[in-house]
Coordinates of C-alpha atoms and ligand atoms in Angstrom, one line a residue:
Chain A
M1 CA -61.1 -48.3 -31.6
G2 CA -57.9 -49.3 -32.0
A3 CA -55.9 -46.5 -30.6
V4 CA -54.5 -47.1 -26.9
L5 CA -54.9 -44.0 -25.1
P6 CA -51.5 -42.8 -22.9
A7 CA -51.6 -43.8 -19.2
P8 CA -52.0 -40.6 -17.6
R9 CA -48.4 -39.1 -16.2
E10 CA -46.7 -42.7 -16.7
E11 CA -48.1 -43.3 -13.0
P12 CA -46.8 -47.0 -12.4
T13 CA -43.3 -46.2 -13.2
V14 CA -42.7 -43.4 -10.5
S15 CA -42.6 -46.2 -8.3
V16 CA -40.0 -48.0 -10.1
K17 CA -37.8 -44.7 -10.3
H18 CA -38.0 -44.6 -6.2
A19 CA -37.3 -48.1 -6.1
L20 CA -34.3 -48.0 -7.8
L21 CA -32.8 -44.9 -6.4
S22 CA -33.8 -45.7 -2.6
L23 CA -31.5 -49.0 -3.4
L24 CA -28.7 -46.9 -4.6
E25 CA -29.1 -45.2 -1.3
Q26 CA -27.5 -48.4 0.0
E27 CA -24.4 -48.3 -2.3
P28 CA -23.6 -47.8 -5.9
M29 CA -24.9 -51.0 -8.4
Y30 CA -25.1 -52.3 -11.5
G31 CA -28.2 -52.4 -13.6
Y32 CA -28.7 -56.5 -13.4
Q33 CA -27.9 -56.4 -9.5
L34 CA -30.4 -53.5 -9.1
R35 CA -33.0 -55.5 -10.5
Q36 CA -32.1 -58.7 -8.5
E37 CA -31.7 -56.5 -5.5
F38 CA -35.7 -55.4 -5.8
E39 CA -36.6 -58.6 -6.5
S40 CA -34.9 -60.4 -3.4
R41 CA -36.5 -57.7 -1.2
T42 CA -40.6 -58.0 -2.8
G43 CA -40.1 -61.8 -3.6
G44 CA -40.5 -61.4 -7.3
T45 CA -44.2 -60.2 -6.7
W46 CA -44.1 -57.7 -9.1
P47 CA -41.2 -58.4 -11.7
L48 CA -38.6 -55.9 -13.2
N49 CA -37.3 -56.5 -16.7
V50 CA -34.0 -55.4 -17.2
G51 CA -34.6 -53.6 -20.0
Q52 CA -36.9 -51.3 -17.5
V53 CA -34.2 -51.0 -15.4
Y54 CA -31.8 -49.9 -17.9
T55 CA -34.6 -47.3 -19.6
T56 CA -35.2 -45.6 -15.7
L57 CA -31.8 -45.5 -15.2
T58 CA -31.0 -43.6 -18.5
R59 CA -34.2 -41.1 -17.8
L60 CA -32.5 -40.8 -14.2
E61 CA -29.7 -39.5 -15.7
R62 CA -31.0 -37.2 -17.7
D63 CA -32.9 -35.9 -14.8
G64 CA -30.1 -35.6 -13.0
L65 CA -30.8 -38.1 -10.3
V66 CA -28.1 -40.5 -11.0
E67 CA -24.5 -40.8 -12.4
A68 CA -22.2 -43.4 -13.5
A69 CA -20.0 -44.6 -10.6
G70 CA -17.2 -46.5 -12.8
E71 CA -17.1 -50.2 -13.3
D72 CA -16.2 -52.6 -10.6
E73 CA -13.5 -55.2 -10.6
D74 CA -15.7 -57.4 -13.2
G75 CA -16.3 -54.5 -15.5
H76 CA -19.8 -53.5 -14.7
E77 CA -21.1 -50.0 -15.3
R78 CA -21.9 -48.9 -11.9
W79 CA -24.6 -46.1 -10.7
R80 CA -24.8 -43.8 -7.5
L81 CA -27.0 -41.3 -7.0
T82 CA -26.3 -37.3 -7.2
E83 CA -26.8 -34.8 -4.4
S84 CA -30.5 -34.4 -5.8
G85 CA -30.7 -37.8 -6.1
H86 CA -30.6 -38.4 -2.0
E87 CA -32.9 -35.4 -2.1
E88 CA -35.5 -37.4 -4.2
V89 CA -35.2 -40.5 -1.7
A90 CA -35.4 -38.3 1.3
T91 CA -38.4 -36.7 0.5
W92 CA -40.2 -40.1 -1.0
F93 CA -39.5 -41.6 2.1
T94 CA -41.0 -38.9 4.4
T95 CA -44.2 -38.1 1.8
P96 CA -47.3 -40.6 2.3
V97 CA -48.2 -42.7 -0.7
A98 CA -51.1 -40.0 -2.3
R99 CA -54.6 -42.3 -1.1
T100 CA -56.9 -39.0 -2.8
Q101 CA -57.5 -40.9 -6.2
P102 CA -58.5 -44.1 -5.6
P103 CA -56.9 -46.9 -7.4
R104 CA -59.3 -48.2 -10.2
D105 CA -60.5 -51.2 -9.1
E106 CA -61.8 -53.8 -11.3
L107 CA -64.2 -55.7 -8.8
A108 CA -65.3 -52.7 -7.3
I109 CA -66.2 -51.1 -11.0
K110 CA -67.5 -55.0 -11.8
L111 CA -70.1 -54.9 -8.7
A112 CA -71.0 -51.6 -9.4
L113 CA -72.0 -52.4 -13.0
A114 CA -73.6 -55.6 -12.1
V115 CA -76.2 -54.5 -9.6
T116 CA -77.4 -52.1 -12.0
V117 CA -77.4 -53.6 -15.4
P118 CA -80.3 -56.0 -15.5
G119 CA -80.1 -59.4 -15.4
V120 CA -76.6 -60.2 -14.0
D121 CA -76.9 -62.9 -11.2
V122 CA -74.7 -61.2 -8.9
G123 CA -75.1 -63.7 -6.1
T124 CA -73.2 -66.2 -8.2
L125 CA -70.3 -63.3 -9.5
I126 CA -70.1 -62.9 -5.6
Q127 CA -69.5 -66.2 -4.8
R128 CA -67.2 -67.2 -7.3
Q129 CA -65.2 -64.1 -6.7
R130 CA -64.9 -64.9 -3.2
S131 CA -63.5 -68.7 -3.8
A132 CA -60.8 -67.0 -6.2
S133 CA -59.8 -64.5 -3.7
M134 CA -60.2 -67.3 -1.0
T135 CA -57.6 -69.8 -3.0
A136 CA -55.1 -66.5 -3.6
L137 CA -55.2 -66.2 0.1
Q138 CA -54.3 -70.0 0.7
D139 CA -51.6 -69.4 -1.3
Y140 CA -50.3 -66.3 0.2
T141 CA -51.0 -68.0 3.4
R142 CA -48.5 -71.2 2.5
L143 CA -45.9 -68.8 1.1
K144 CA -45.8 -67.5 4.5
R145 CA -45.6 -70.1 6.4
Q146 CA -42.8 -71.5 3.9
A147 CA -41.3 -68.3 4.6
G148 CA -41.9 -68.4 8.6
A149 CA -40.4 -71.9 8.6
E150 CA -36.5 -70.6 7.1
T151 CA -36.1 -68.8 10.3
S152 CA -33.4 -66.4 8.7
P153 CA -33.1 -63.4 10.2
A154 CA -32.1 -61.4 7.2
R155 CA -33.3 -57.9 6.0
A156 CA -34.4 -58.7 3.0
D157 CA -36.7 -62.0 4.4
L158 CA -38.1 -59.3 6.6
A159 CA -39.2 -57.2 3.8
W160 CA -40.6 -59.6 2.0
G161 CA -42.4 -60.9 4.5
L162 CA -44.2 -57.8 5.1
V163 CA -44.5 -58.3 1.1
L164 CA -46.9 -61.1 1.8
D165 CA -48.7 -60.0 4.9
S166 CA -49.5 -56.9 2.6
L167 CA -50.9 -59.1 0.2
V168 CA -52.8 -61.4 2.7
F169 CA -54.5 -58.1 4.3
A170 CA -55.5 -56.8 0.7
A171 CA -57.0 -60.3 -0.3
E172 CA -58.8 -60.5 3.0
A173 CA -60.2 -57.2 3.1
E174 CA -61.3 -57.8 -0.2
I175 CA -63.2 -61.1 1.5
R176 CA -65.0 -58.9 3.8
W177 CA -66.0 -56.5 1.5
L178 CA -67.3 -59.2 -0.5
D179 CA -69.3 -60.8 2.4
H180 CA -70.5 -57.3 3.2
C181 CA -72.1 -57.0 -0.3
E182 CA -73.9 -60.1 -0.2
T183 CA -75.5 -59.2 3.0
R184 CA -76.6 -55.9 2.0
L185 CA -77.7 -57.4 -1.8
R186 CA -79.8 -60.1 0.4
R187 CA -81.2 -57.6 2.5
A188 CA -82.2 -55.5 0.1
A189 CA -83.6 -58.3 -1.8
V190 CA -85.6 -59.0 0.9
Q191 CA -87.1 -55.8 1.5
D192 CA -88.1 -55.8 -2.3
A193 CA -89.2 -58.8 -1.8
G194 CA -91.8 -57.5 1.3
T195 CA -93.1 -54.7 -0.9
T196 CA -94.3 -56.6 -3.4
T197 CA -95.4 -59.9 -2.5
A198 CA -94.7 -61.2 1.0
A199 CA -92.0 -63.8 0.1
R200 CA -89.5 -64.2 2.6
S201 CA -86.5 -66.3 2.0
A202 CA -84.1 -64.9 -0.8
P203 CA -81.8 -67.8 -2.5
T204 CA -78.5 -66.1 -3.0
S205 CA -78.5 -67.0 -6.8
E206 CA -82.1 -64.8 -7.0
M207 CA -80.5 -61.7 -5.6
A208 CA -82.4 -58.9 -7.1
P209 CA -80.4 -56.1 -8.8
A210 CA -80.8 -53.5 -6.1
S211 CA -80.1 -50.4 -7.9
A212 CA -81.2 -48.2 -5.5
S213 CA -80.0 -49.5 -2.4
V214 CA -76.4 -49.2 -3.2
D215 CA -74.7 -46.3 -1.8
R216 CA -72.0 -45.8 -4.5
R217 CA -69.8 -43.2 -1.8
K218 CA -69.1 -45.4 0.8
G219 CA -67.8 -48.3 -0.9
A220 CA -64.0 -47.1 -1.1
R221 CA -62.0 -49.7 0.8
R222 CA -58.8 -47.8 2.0
Chain B
M1 CA -66.1 -82.9 -3.3
S2 CA -62.3 -84.1 -2.9
A3 CA -60.9 -87.2 -3.3
D4 CA -61.2 -90.9 -2.1
L5 CA -64.0 -90.7 0.1
G6 CA -63.0 -93.9 1.3
T7 CA -60.1 -92.9 3.5
A8 CA -62.1 -89.9 5.4
A9 CA -61.4 -89.8 9.2
L10 CA -65.2 -87.7 8.8
R11 CA -67.6 -88.3 6.1
L12 CA -71.2 -86.5 6.1
L13 CA -73.3 -88.1 3.0
D14 CA -76.4 -85.6 2.5
V15 CA -77.0 -84.6 6.0
H16 CA -80.1 -82.7 6.9
R17 CA -81.1 -81.3 10.4
V18 CA -84.2 -79.7 11.2
H19 CA -84.4 -78.2 14.5
G20 CA -87.8 -77.9 16.4
E21 CA -91.4 -78.3 14.9
G22 CA -94.2 -76.9 13.0
E23 CA -94.1 -73.5 12.3
A24 CA -91.0 -72.6 14.6
Q25 CA -89.0 -75.3 12.7
V26 CA -85.4 -74.8 11.5
H27 CA -83.8 -76.1 8.8
A28 CA -80.5 -75.9 9.9
L29 CA -78.4 -78.1 7.5
R30 CA -80.1 -79.1 4.1
G31 CA -78.3 -81.7 2.2
V32 CA -74.8 -81.2 3.2
T33 CA -72.3 -83.7 1.8
F34 CA -68.5 -83.0 3.2
A35 CA -65.5 -85.0 4.2
A36 CA -62.2 -84.3 5.9
H37 CA -59.2 -86.8 5.4
P38 CA -56.3 -88.0 7.6
G39 CA -53.3 -84.6 6.8
E40 CA -55.9 -82.1 5.8
L41 CA -57.6 -79.2 7.5
V42 CA -60.8 -77.9 6.1
A43 CA -62.0 -74.6 7.1
V44 CA -66.0 -74.1 7.1
M45 CA -66.9 -70.1 6.5
G46 CA -70.6 -68.7 6.2
P47 CA -72.6 -66.3 8.0
S48 CA -74.2 -66.2 11.4
G49 CA -76.7 -69.1 11.4
S50 CA -75.9 -70.6 8.1
G51 CA -75.2 -73.9 10.0
K52 CA -71.8 -74.5 10.6
S53 CA -71.7 -75.1 14.3
T54 CA -74.9 -77.5 14.0
L55 CA -72.5 -79.0 11.3
L56 CA -69.7 -79.4 13.8
T57 CA -71.5 -80.7 16.7
I58 CA -73.3 -83.6 14.1
A59 CA -69.7 -84.5 13.1
G60 CA -68.6 -84.8 16.5
G61 CA -71.9 -87.2 17.8
L62 CA -72.6 -84.4 20.0
D63 CA -76.2 -83.8 17.9
E64 CA -77.9 -86.6 15.5
P65 CA -78.6 -85.2 12.1
S66 CA -82.2 -85.6 10.9
S67 CA -81.4 -87.8 8.1
G68 CA -78.0 -89.1 6.4
V69 CA -75.2 -90.1 7.0
V70 CA -72.4 -89.9 9.3
E71 CA -68.9 -91.4 9.3
V72 CA -65.9 -91.4 11.7
E73 CA -63.1 -93.2 10.6
G74 CA -65.5 -95.4 8.1
V75 CA -67.7 -95.8 11.7
D76 CA -71.5 -95.0 11.2
L77 CA -72.2 -93.1 14.2
T78 CA -76.1 -93.2 13.5
A79 CA -75.8 -96.9 13.9
L80 CA -74.3 -96.7 17.5
D81 CA -75.6 -96.6 20.6
R82 CA -75.4 -93.3 23.1
S83 CA -72.6 -95.2 25.0
E84 CA -70.6 -96.5 22.1
R85 CA -71.3 -92.8 20.6
A86 CA -69.6 -91.2 24.1
R87 CA -66.4 -93.6 23.6
M88 CA -66.0 -92.4 20.1
R89 CA -66.0 -88.8 21.0
R90 CA -63.5 -89.0 23.7
T91 CA -61.1 -91.3 21.9
S92 CA -61.3 -90.3 18.0
V93 CA -62.7 -86.8 18.2
G94 CA -61.4 -83.3 19.9
Y95 CA -63.8 -80.9 20.3
V96 CA -62.6 -77.5 20.7
F97 CA -65.9 -75.1 21.4
Q98 CA -67.1 -71.8 20.2
G99 CA -66.4 -69.4 23.7
F100 CA -64.4 -71.1 25.9
N101 CA -65.6 -74.0 28.0
L102 CA -63.0 -75.1 30.2
I103 CA -64.0 -76.6 34.0
P104 CA -63.3 -73.3 35.9
A105 CA -62.9 -76.0 39.3
L106 CA -60.0 -78.1 37.6
T107 CA -56.5 -76.6 36.9
A108 CA -55.2 -76.6 33.6
V109 CA -53.8 -79.9 33.4
E110 CA -56.8 -81.6 35.1
N111 CA -59.1 -80.1 32.2
V112 CA -56.8 -81.5 29.5
A113 CA -56.6 -85.0 31.3
L114 CA -60.4 -85.7 32.2
P115 CA -61.7 -87.0 28.5
R116 CA -58.4 -89.6 29.1
E117 CA -59.8 -90.2 32.7
L118 CA -63.7 -90.4 31.4
D119 CA -62.5 -92.9 29.2
G120 CA -60.5 -95.3 31.8
V121 CA -56.8 -94.3 31.6
R122 CA -55.4 -94.4 34.9
A123 CA -55.0 -91.3 36.5
S124 CA -51.1 -91.1 36.3
R125 CA -51.3 -91.6 32.6
A126 CA -53.6 -89.3 31.9
R127 CA -51.8 -86.3 33.6
R128 CA -48.8 -87.4 31.9
E129 CA -50.7 -87.4 28.3
A130 CA -51.8 -84.0 29.5
M131 CA -49.0 -82.6 30.2
Q132 CA -47.1 -83.5 27.0
A133 CA -50.0 -82.1 25.2
L134 CA -49.6 -78.9 27.1
E135 CA -46.4 -78.6 26.4
E136 CA -47.5 -79.6 22.8
V137 CA -49.3 -75.9 22.6
G138 CA -46.7 -73.9 24.6
I139 CA -48.5 -73.5 28.2
A140 CA -46.7 -76.7 30.3
A141 CA -45.7 -73.8 32.6
L142 CA -49.2 -73.0 33.3
A143 CA -50.5 -76.5 34.1
D144 CA -51.4 -75.8 37.5
R145 CA -53.6 -72.8 37.2
F146 CA -57.2 -72.7 37.0
P147 CA -58.8 -71.2 34.1
D148 CA -60.0 -67.7 35.4
D149 CA -56.4 -67.1 36.4
M150 CA -55.7 -67.3 32.9
S151 CA -55.7 -65.0 29.7
G152 CA -58.5 -65.7 27.1
G153 CA -55.7 -66.6 24.5
Q154 CA -53.9 -69.4 27.2
Q155 CA -57.5 -70.8 28.0
Q156 CA -57.7 -71.1 24.6
R157 CA -54.7 -73.1 24.3
V158 CA -56.0 -75.4 26.8
A159 CA -58.9 -75.9 24.9
I160 CA -56.9 -76.9 22.5
A161 CA -54.2 -79.4 24.1
R162 CA -57.6 -81.3 25.9
A163 CA -58.9 -81.3 22.0
V164 CA -56.1 -83.0 20.9
V165 CA -54.9 -85.3 23.9
G166 CA -54.3 -88.9 23.7
E167 CA -53.5 -89.0 19.9
R168 CA -57.1 -87.8 18.7
R169 CA -57.2 -88.5 15.0
L170 CA -60.1 -85.8 14.3
V171 CA -59.9 -82.4 15.7
L172 CA -62.8 -80.1 15.3
A173 CA -63.0 -76.5 16.5
D174 CA -65.3 -74.0 16.4
E175 CA -64.2 -70.5 15.8
P176 CA -61.2 -71.4 18.2
T177 CA -59.7 -68.0 17.4
G178 CA -63.0 -66.0 18.4
A179 CA -62.0 -63.7 21.2
L180 CA -58.1 -63.6 20.4
D181 CA -56.5 -60.7 18.7
S182 CA -54.6 -61.5 15.5
E183 CA -51.0 -62.9 16.7
T184 CA -52.6 -65.3 19.3
G185 CA -55.2 -66.2 16.8
E186 CA -52.6 -67.1 14.5
E187 CA -50.8 -69.0 17.0
I188 CA -53.7 -70.8 17.7
L189 CA -54.0 -72.0 13.8
R190 CA -50.5 -72.8 13.6
L191 CA -50.9 -75.5 16.6
L192 CA -53.9 -76.8 14.5
R193 CA -52.1 -76.8 11.2
A194 CA -49.2 -78.6 12.9
R195 CA -51.7 -81.2 14.2
C196 CA -52.8 -81.9 10.5
D197 CA -49.6 -81.9 9.3
A198 CA -48.8 -84.8 11.7
G199 CA -51.9 -86.6 10.5
A200 CA -55.0 -85.7 12.2
A201 CA -57.8 -84.8 10.5
G202 CA -59.3 -81.3 11.1
V203 CA -62.4 -78.9 10.9
L204 CA -62.2 -75.5 11.6
V205 CA -65.1 -73.5 11.8
T206 CA -64.4 -69.2 11.8
H207 CA -65.3 -66.3 10.2
E208 CA -62.0 -64.6 9.2
A209 CA -61.0 -65.4 5.7
R210 CA -57.2 -65.0 7.1
H211 CA -57.6 -67.7 9.3
A212 CA -59.5 -70.0 7.2
A213 CA -56.8 -69.6 4.6
W214 CA -54.7 -71.8 6.7
A215 CA -56.8 -74.7 5.7
D216 CA -56.4 -77.0 2.4
R217 CA -59.9 -76.4 1.4
V218 CA -62.4 -73.8 2.4
V219 CA -66.0 -74.9 2.3
F220 CA -68.7 -72.0 2.1
L221 CA -72.0 -72.9 4.0
R222 CA -75.2 -70.4 3.0
D223 CA -78.6 -71.2 4.9
G224 CA -77.7 -75.2 5.6
V225 CA -76.1 -75.6 2.0
V226 CA -72.4 -76.0 0.8
V227 CA -72.0 -73.6 -1.9
D228 CA -69.0 -73.8 -2.8
E229 CA -65.4 -74.7 -1.9
S230 CA -62.0 -73.2 -2.9
G231 CA -59.0 -75.6 -3.1
S232 CA -55.8 -74.0 -4.4
A233 CA -53.7 -73.1 -7.2
P234 CA -49.8 -72.7 -8.2
V235 CA -48.5 -70.0 -6.7
E236 CA -46.7 -69.1 -9.7
D237 CA -49.7 -68.5 -11.2
L238 CA -50.7 -65.7 -8.7
L239 CA -47.4 -64.0 -8.8
G240 CA -46.5 -63.6 -12.4
A241 CA -48.7 -60.6 -13.1
G242 CA -46.4 -58.0 -12.4
R243 CA -48.4 -54.5 -11.7
L244 CA -45.0 -52.1 -11.0
G245 CA -44.0 -51.4 -14.4
Ligands
ATP301 N1 -81.1 -76.5 19.3 C1 -81.4 -75.5 18.6 N2 -82.8 -75.5 18.4 C2 -83.4 -74.4 17.4 N3 -82.6 -73.9 16.5 C3 -81.6 -74.1 16.5 C4 -81.1 -74.8 17.3 N4 -79.5 -74.7 17.0 C5 -79.1 -74.0 16.4 N5 -80.8 -73.7 15.6 C6 -80.8 -72.7 14.5 O1 -80.1 -73.7 13.2 C7 -79.5 -72.6 12.6 C8 -77.9 -72.7 12.4 O2 -77.4 -72.5 13.7 P1 -76.0 -72.7 13.5 O3 -75.7 -72.7 15.4 O4 -75.4 -74.0 13.6 O5 -75.1 -71.6 13.1 P2 -73.5 -71.0 12.9 O6 -73.5 -70.6 11.2 O7 -72.8 -71.7 13.6 O8 -73.6 -69.5 13.5 P3 -73.0 -68.2 14.3 O9 -71.8 -68.4 13.3 O10 -73.7 -67.6 15.0 O11 -71.9 -69.4 15.3 C9 -79.9 -71.3 13.2 O12 -81.0 -70.4 12.8 C10 -80.2 -71.9 14.7 O13 -81.1 -70.5 15.0
MG302 MG1 -71.6 -71.3 16.0

């Protein structure tokens, strides 16, 4: 193989573009400042490197969305929004994030394959994943407790708290989904066993690959 | 299993519990080994019927194992007689039951004071301790209300107060957030967590992953067997991997 396929329409960077634009809606800022402001609002959950900030700014200038706003007293080159930059921000905040194309979910894909490929111990796969997701959830919760303890009213802390809640709810949804998968697989295993032998119990580690009973369409989580 | 079992507030060793006889026999626990240490909150998760309540009632001395060892603060419960066990239960162990379990004819403060009075503490002192516990859970103002005149969340706080009154060192809670909305449920967890941070050992049975996540360890039960356990990894490992750029 070797060749890396280009990502379709540079999807991930779209958020960086809009994040920077909306920060500039607040006031003109220089590159490093933009990065810091972004990270304080998202708690460094999605680290942004300075190089990325500068490349994005260059592209935004080329597209006529930002322009140079002169230097501040320390000689930092600042940027501000153009008229169409303001419009772009307004549009971003009033348009729902597209949910028509489900984001590629490695876990869902892995499970879909695990239940159809022979010889995979799906029960153990689910257990390990649940344990890992639970550990993540515990860690987010600990961060939340720490954040909650420093009752500072700053807007950036509120923003970070909401980002944390989003991670908490996503991890919780994942665990609930794993529980659900396990229950369905056990039921399917019991049914399979019922049609062949009269065996009653179906230990989790011997879940049968339930290829026929997995409903492909309804698995989406959002 | 974690750490030094010698210092455990609660310790179960190869515990089995079989309900019923012959055909109708149910093997609710099959060799469970489990410990909770002072300062630690442990969550137990598992599907309905996996043995969570059975584990908790055995830990609290409300039920006896068919075989295995149960120790509370180093004392083997199975070696105690009925009255010694009852005493241990009242003085060391606080129990929050699945569903509300307050006595409707008693006010909030009387409900909380009851276990202390049963234990022979003078009424005035029992009341003082009960008021303190109610204060701790933030509803001292409702002390003289009857359970029927309180919301589900308020009743559950009274139940928590009753489980922690008089410095109980082991707190066992069976679905304490059951019927509560997510905000109130989180408040209950904050209370349990604070108790454990203050040095008690706690065991929390819950269906909700978001609530279990308040625990230091999460134990997963399936068909009466501990199948897995999750601890915690450094936060940095989780947050490092950026997805945005
Ligand atoms: N007194 C009893 N007599 C007979 N069987 C019992 C008794 N108590 C519990 N069981 C059985 O033991 C198993 C475990 O029950 P347990 O109450 O511990 O489950 P659980 O995990 O708490 O479930 P839930 O989430 O529904 O509360 C179940 O199959 C249950 O039917
Ligand atoms: Mg139960």
